[in-house]
PDB file of C-alpha atoms in Angstrom:
ATOM      1  CA  MET A   1     125.366 135.179 183.082  1.00  0.00           C
ATOM      2  CA  SER A   2     123.600 132.277 181.431  1.00  0.00           C
ATOM      3  CA  ALA A   3     123.450 128.835 182.957  1.00  0.00           C
ATOM      4  CA  LYS A   4     123.706 125.647 180.924  1.00  0.00           C
ATOM      5  CA  VAL A   5     121.164 122.942 181.755  1.00  0.00           C
ATOM      6  CA  LEU A   6     121.220 119.360 180.530  1.00  0.00           C
ATOM      7  CA  ILE A   7     117.803 117.707 180.458  1.00  0.00           C
ATOM      8  CA  ILE A   8     117.910 113.915 180.102  1.00  0.00           C
ATOM      9  CA  ASN A   9     114.832 111.838 179.346  1.00  0.00           C
ATOM     10  CA  GLY A  10     114.736 108.058 179.617  1.00  0.00           C
ATOM     11  CA  PRO A  11     112.972 105.188 177.906  1.00  0.00           C
ATOM     12  CA  ASN A  12     109.595 105.445 176.227  1.00  0.00           C
ATOM     13  CA  LEU A  13     109.343 109.200 176.736  1.00  0.00           C
ATOM     14  CA  ASN A  14     109.725 109.530 172.963  1.00  0.00           C
ATOM     15  CA  MET A  15     106.201 108.034 172.866  1.00  0.00           C
ATOM     16  CA  LEU A  16     104.591 110.812 174.924  1.00  0.00           C
ATOM     17  CA  GLY A  17     101.360 112.075 173.456  1.00  0.00           C
ATOM     18  CA  THR A  18     100.362 108.661 172.150  1.00  0.00           C
ATOM     19  CA  ARG A  19     101.387 106.317 175.004  1.00  0.00           C
ATOM     20  CA  ASN A  20      98.700 106.198 177.689  1.00  0.00           C
ATOM     21  CA  PRO A  21      97.594 109.837 177.279  1.00  0.00           C
ATOM     22  CA  GLU A  22      95.136 109.330 180.155  1.00  0.00           C
ATOM     23  CA  VAL A  23      98.189 108.872 182.374  1.00  0.00           C
ATOM     24  CA  TYR A  24     100.888 111.002 180.734  1.00  0.00           C
ATOM     25  CA  GLY A  25      98.840 113.613 178.903  1.00  0.00           C
ATOM     26  CA  PHE A  26      98.812 114.635 175.265  1.00  0.00           C
ATOM     27  CA  ASN A  27     102.038 116.663 175.179  1.00  0.00           C
ATOM     28  CA  THR A  28     104.758 115.084 173.063  1.00  0.00           C
ATOM     29  CA  ILE A  29     108.432 115.060 174.000  1.00  0.00           C
ATOM     30  CA  PHE A  30     108.874 117.716 171.301  1.00  0.00           C
ATOM     31  CA  ASP A  31     106.223 119.927 172.964  1.00  0.00           C
ATOM     32  CA  ILE A  32     108.047 119.623 176.283  1.00  0.00           C
ATOM     33  CA  GLU A  33     111.383 120.342 174.650  1.00  0.00           C
ATOM     34  CA  GLN A  34     109.982 123.475 172.970  1.00  0.00           C
ATOM     35  CA  ASN A  35     108.460 124.653 176.268  1.00  0.00           C
ATOM     36  CA  CYS A  36     111.841 124.219 177.962  1.00  0.00           C
ATOM     37  CA  HIS A  37     113.652 126.146 175.201  1.00  0.00           C
ATOM     38  CA  ASP A  38     111.037 128.911 175.372  1.00  0.00           C
ATOM     39  CA  PHE A  39     111.466 129.168 179.142  1.00  0.00           C
ATOM     40  CA  GLY A  40     115.232 129.109 178.762  1.00  0.00           C
ATOM     41  CA  SER A  41     115.280 131.932 176.236  1.00  0.00           C
ATOM     42  CA  VAL A  42     113.273 134.151 178.577  1.00  0.00           C
ATOM     43  CA  HIS A  43     115.375 133.286 181.647  1.00  0.00           C
ATOM     44  CA  ASN A  44     118.827 133.180 180.061  1.00  0.00           C
ATOM     45  CA  LEU A  45     119.218 129.411 180.320  1.00  0.00           C
ATOM     46  CA  ILE A  46     120.926 127.365 177.641  1.00  0.00           C
ATOM     47  CA  ILE A  47     119.019 124.100 177.345  1.00  0.00           C
ATOM     48  CA  ASP A  48     120.389 120.846 175.953  1.00  0.00           C
ATOM     49  CA  PHE A  49     117.410 118.454 175.785  1.00  0.00           C
ATOM     50  CA  ARG A  50     117.993 114.750 175.129  1.00  0.00           C
ATOM     51  CA  GLN A  51     116.049 111.477 175.128  1.00  0.00           C
ATOM     52  CA  SER A  52     117.269 107.891 174.921  1.00  0.00           C
ATOM     53  CA  ASN A  53     115.868 104.428 175.382  1.00  0.00           C
ATOM     54  CA  ASN A  54     119.424 103.189 176.042  1.00  0.00           C
ATOM     55  CA  GLU A  55     120.679 103.064 179.650  1.00  0.00           C
ATOM     56  CA  GLY A  56     124.324 103.175 178.554  1.00  0.00           C
ATOM     57  CA  GLU A  57     123.804 106.322 176.501  1.00  0.00           C
ATOM     58  CA  ILE A  58     122.093 108.045 179.454  1.00  0.00           C
ATOM     59  CA  ILE A  59     125.031 107.117 181.696  1.00  0.00           C
ATOM     60  CA  GLU A  60     127.489 108.516 179.158  1.00  0.00           C
ATOM     61  CA  TRP A  61     125.547 111.788 179.006  1.00  0.00           C
ATOM     62  CA  ILE A  62     125.623 112.031 182.817  1.00  0.00           C
ATOM     63  CA  GLN A  63     129.369 111.344 182.834  1.00  0.00           C
ATOM     64  CA  GLU A  64     129.922 114.038 180.183  1.00  0.00           C
ATOM     65  CA  SER A  65     127.816 116.654 181.966  1.00  0.00           C
ATOM     66  CA  GLU A  66     130.725 118.613 183.476  1.00  0.00           C
ATOM     67  CA  LYS A  67     130.146 121.500 181.039  1.00  0.00           C
ATOM     68  CA  PHE A  68     126.632 122.042 182.451  1.00  0.00           C
ATOM     69  CA  ASP A  69     125.626 123.978 185.555  1.00  0.00           C
ATOM     70  CA  ALA A  70     122.667 121.735 186.385  1.00  0.00           C
ATOM     71  CA  LEU A  71     121.060 118.465 185.372  1.00  0.00           C
ATOM     72  CA  ILE A  72     117.363 117.671 185.092  1.00  0.00           C
ATOM     73  CA  ILE A  73     116.574 113.989 184.678  1.00  0.00           C
ATOM     74  CA  ASN A  74     113.422 112.033 184.013  1.00  0.00           C
ATOM     75  CA  ALA A  75     114.901 108.554 184.061  1.00  0.00           C
ATOM     76  CA  ALA A  76     111.434 107.094 183.362  1.00  0.00           C
ATOM     77  CA  GLY A  77     111.445 103.322 183.901  1.00  0.00           C
ATOM     78  CA  PHE A  78     115.140 103.395 184.856  1.00  0.00           C
ATOM     79  CA  THR A  79     114.150 105.487 187.898  1.00  0.00           C
ATOM     80  CA  HIS A  80     113.117 102.334 189.706  1.00  0.00           C
ATOM     81  CA  THR A  81     115.765  99.911 188.473  1.00  0.00           C
ATOM     82  CA  SER A  82     119.075 101.473 187.487  1.00  0.00           C
ATOM     83  CA  ILE A  83     121.822 101.378 190.057  1.00  0.00           C
ATOM     84  CA  ALA A  84     124.195 102.269 187.218  1.00  0.00           C
ATOM     85  CA  ILE A  85     122.386 105.586 186.581  1.00  0.00           C
ATOM     86  CA  LEU A  86     122.365 106.272 190.315  1.00  0.00           C
ATOM     87  CA  ASP A  87     126.113 105.614 190.511  1.00  0.00           C
ATOM     88  CA  ALA A  88     126.756 108.023 187.635  1.00  0.00           C
ATOM     89  CA  LEU A  89     124.593 110.705 189.253  1.00  0.00           C
ATOM     90  CA  LEU A  90     126.350 110.294 192.613  1.00  0.00           C
ATOM     91  CA  MET A  91     129.616 111.362 190.954  1.00  0.00           C
ATOM     92  CA  LEU A  92     128.211 114.815 190.154  1.00  0.00           C
ATOM     93  CA  THR A  93     128.604 117.904 192.308  1.00  0.00           C
ATOM     94  CA  LYS A  94     126.058 120.058 190.474  1.00  0.00           C
ATOM     95  CA  PRO A  95     122.336 120.464 191.204  1.00  0.00           C
ATOM     96  CA  ILE A  96     120.293 117.475 190.020  1.00  0.00           C
ATOM     97  CA  ILE A  97     116.533 117.753 189.710  1.00  0.00           C
ATOM     98  CA  GLU A  98     114.569 114.527 189.299  1.00  0.00           C
ATOM     99  CA  VAL A  99     111.399 115.037 187.264  1.00  0.00           C
ATOM    100  CA  HIS A 100     108.328 112.899 186.665  1.00  0.00           C
ATOM    101  CA  ILE A 101     105.227 113.780 184.686  1.00  0.00           C
ATOM    102  CA  THR A 102     103.025 111.700 186.972  1.00  0.00           C
ATOM    103  CA  ASN A 103     103.010 111.471 190.735  1.00  0.00           C
ATOM    104  CA  ILE A 104     104.975 108.237 191.068  1.00  0.00           C
ATOM    105  CA  TYR A 105     103.840 107.900 194.702  1.00  0.00           C
ATOM    106  CA  LYS A 106     100.200 107.501 193.621  1.00  0.00           C
ATOM    107  CA  ARG A 107     101.003 104.795 191.085  1.00  0.00           C
ATOM    108  CA  GLU A 108     101.814 101.096 191.246  1.00  0.00           C
ATOM    109  CA  LYS A 109     103.903 100.021 194.210  1.00  0.00           C
ATOM    110  CA  PHE A 110     107.008  99.265 192.125  1.00  0.00           C
ATOM    111  CA  ARG A 111     106.961 102.853 190.742  1.00  0.00           C
ATOM    112  CA  ARG A 112     107.008 104.404 194.222  1.00  0.00           C
ATOM    113  CA  LYS A 113     110.681 103.562 194.703  1.00  0.00           C
ATOM    114  CA  SER A 114     113.172 105.926 193.073  1.00  0.00           C
ATOM    115  CA  LEU A 115     116.839 105.082 193.036  1.00  0.00           C
ATOM    116  CA  VAL A 116     117.534 108.421 191.321  1.00  0.00           C
ATOM    117  CA  SER A 117     116.222 110.324 194.363  1.00  0.00           C
ATOM    118  CA  ARG A 118     119.300 109.340 196.385  1.00  0.00           C
ATOM    119  CA  ALA A 119     121.384 111.571 194.131  1.00  0.00           C
ATOM    120  CA  ALA A 120     118.826 114.316 193.464  1.00  0.00           C
ATOM    121  CA  THR A 121     118.911 117.762 195.000  1.00  0.00           C
ATOM    122  CA  GLY A 122     115.134 117.729 194.692  1.00  0.00           C
ATOM    123  CA  VAL A 123     112.216 115.915 193.081  1.00  0.00           C
ATOM    124  CA  ILE A 124     109.297 117.357 191.111  1.00  0.00           C
ATOM    125  CA  SER A 125     106.527 114.943 190.210  1.00  0.00           C
ATOM    126  CA  GLY A 126     102.890 114.935 189.288  1.00  0.00           C
ATOM    127  CA  PHE A 127     102.508 118.233 187.444  1.00  0.00           C
ATOM    128  CA  GLY A 128     102.362 116.818 183.937  1.00  0.00           C
ATOM    129  CA  ALA A 129     104.544 118.433 181.309  1.00  0.00           C
ATOM    130  CA  ASN A 130     104.775 121.485 183.574  1.00  0.00           C
ATOM    131  CA  SER A 131     107.034 119.451 185.900  1.00  0.00           C
ATOM    132  CA  TYR A 132     109.904 120.369 183.574  1.00  0.00           C
ATOM    133  CA  ILE A 133     109.217 124.095 183.847  1.00  0.00           C
ATOM    134  CA  LEU A 134     109.005 123.810 187.633  1.00  0.00           C
ATOM    135  CA  ALA A 135     112.389 122.062 187.522  1.00  0.00           C
ATOM    136  CA  LEU A 136     113.819 124.916 185.464  1.00  0.00           C
ATOM    137  CA  HIS A 137     112.509 127.377 188.057  1.00  0.00           C
ATOM    138  CA  ALA A 138     114.361 125.326 190.688  1.00  0.00           C
ATOM    139  CA  VAL A 139     117.534 125.445 188.589  1.00  0.00           C
ATOM    140  CA  LEU A 140     117.309 129.235 188.493  1.00  0.00           C
ATOM    141  CA  GLU A 141     117.247 129.312 192.291  1.00  0.00           C
ATOM    142  CA  LEU A 142     120.034 126.757 192.692  1.00  0.00           C
ATOM    143  CA  VAL A 143     122.584 128.231 190.266  1.00  0.00           C
ATOM    144  CA  GLU A 144     122.323 131.859 191.405  1.00  0.00           C
TER     145      GLU A 144
END
């Protein structure tokens, strides 16, 4: 049986690889997407990978996620500010993995607060682009 996984990426993640590479690394969003698809093909996961700078679009994707078995979300800057994204996530009954490329707890004080975490099954942060692969490993465990 294959599991369907929706991966949602928030604002400015389309700029990975060029935006503060000393913080976020040199992998682009396309590199991360390809790594997720490669992992999925080996582990029988169907990956739907999306990115938006628009909070409303992210909320709509969350609301439409009923056809997926799990959700991975890197809400980026919305992590710390969006009650609306939190409310949408709280409606779900599927596993939700919150992902961050950096360790948000070692960064500026305002980044240490995650609203998304209230809805998340688990949080993976600080492992660079590999955080997504670790999240996919968690999905494998959670959907068995």
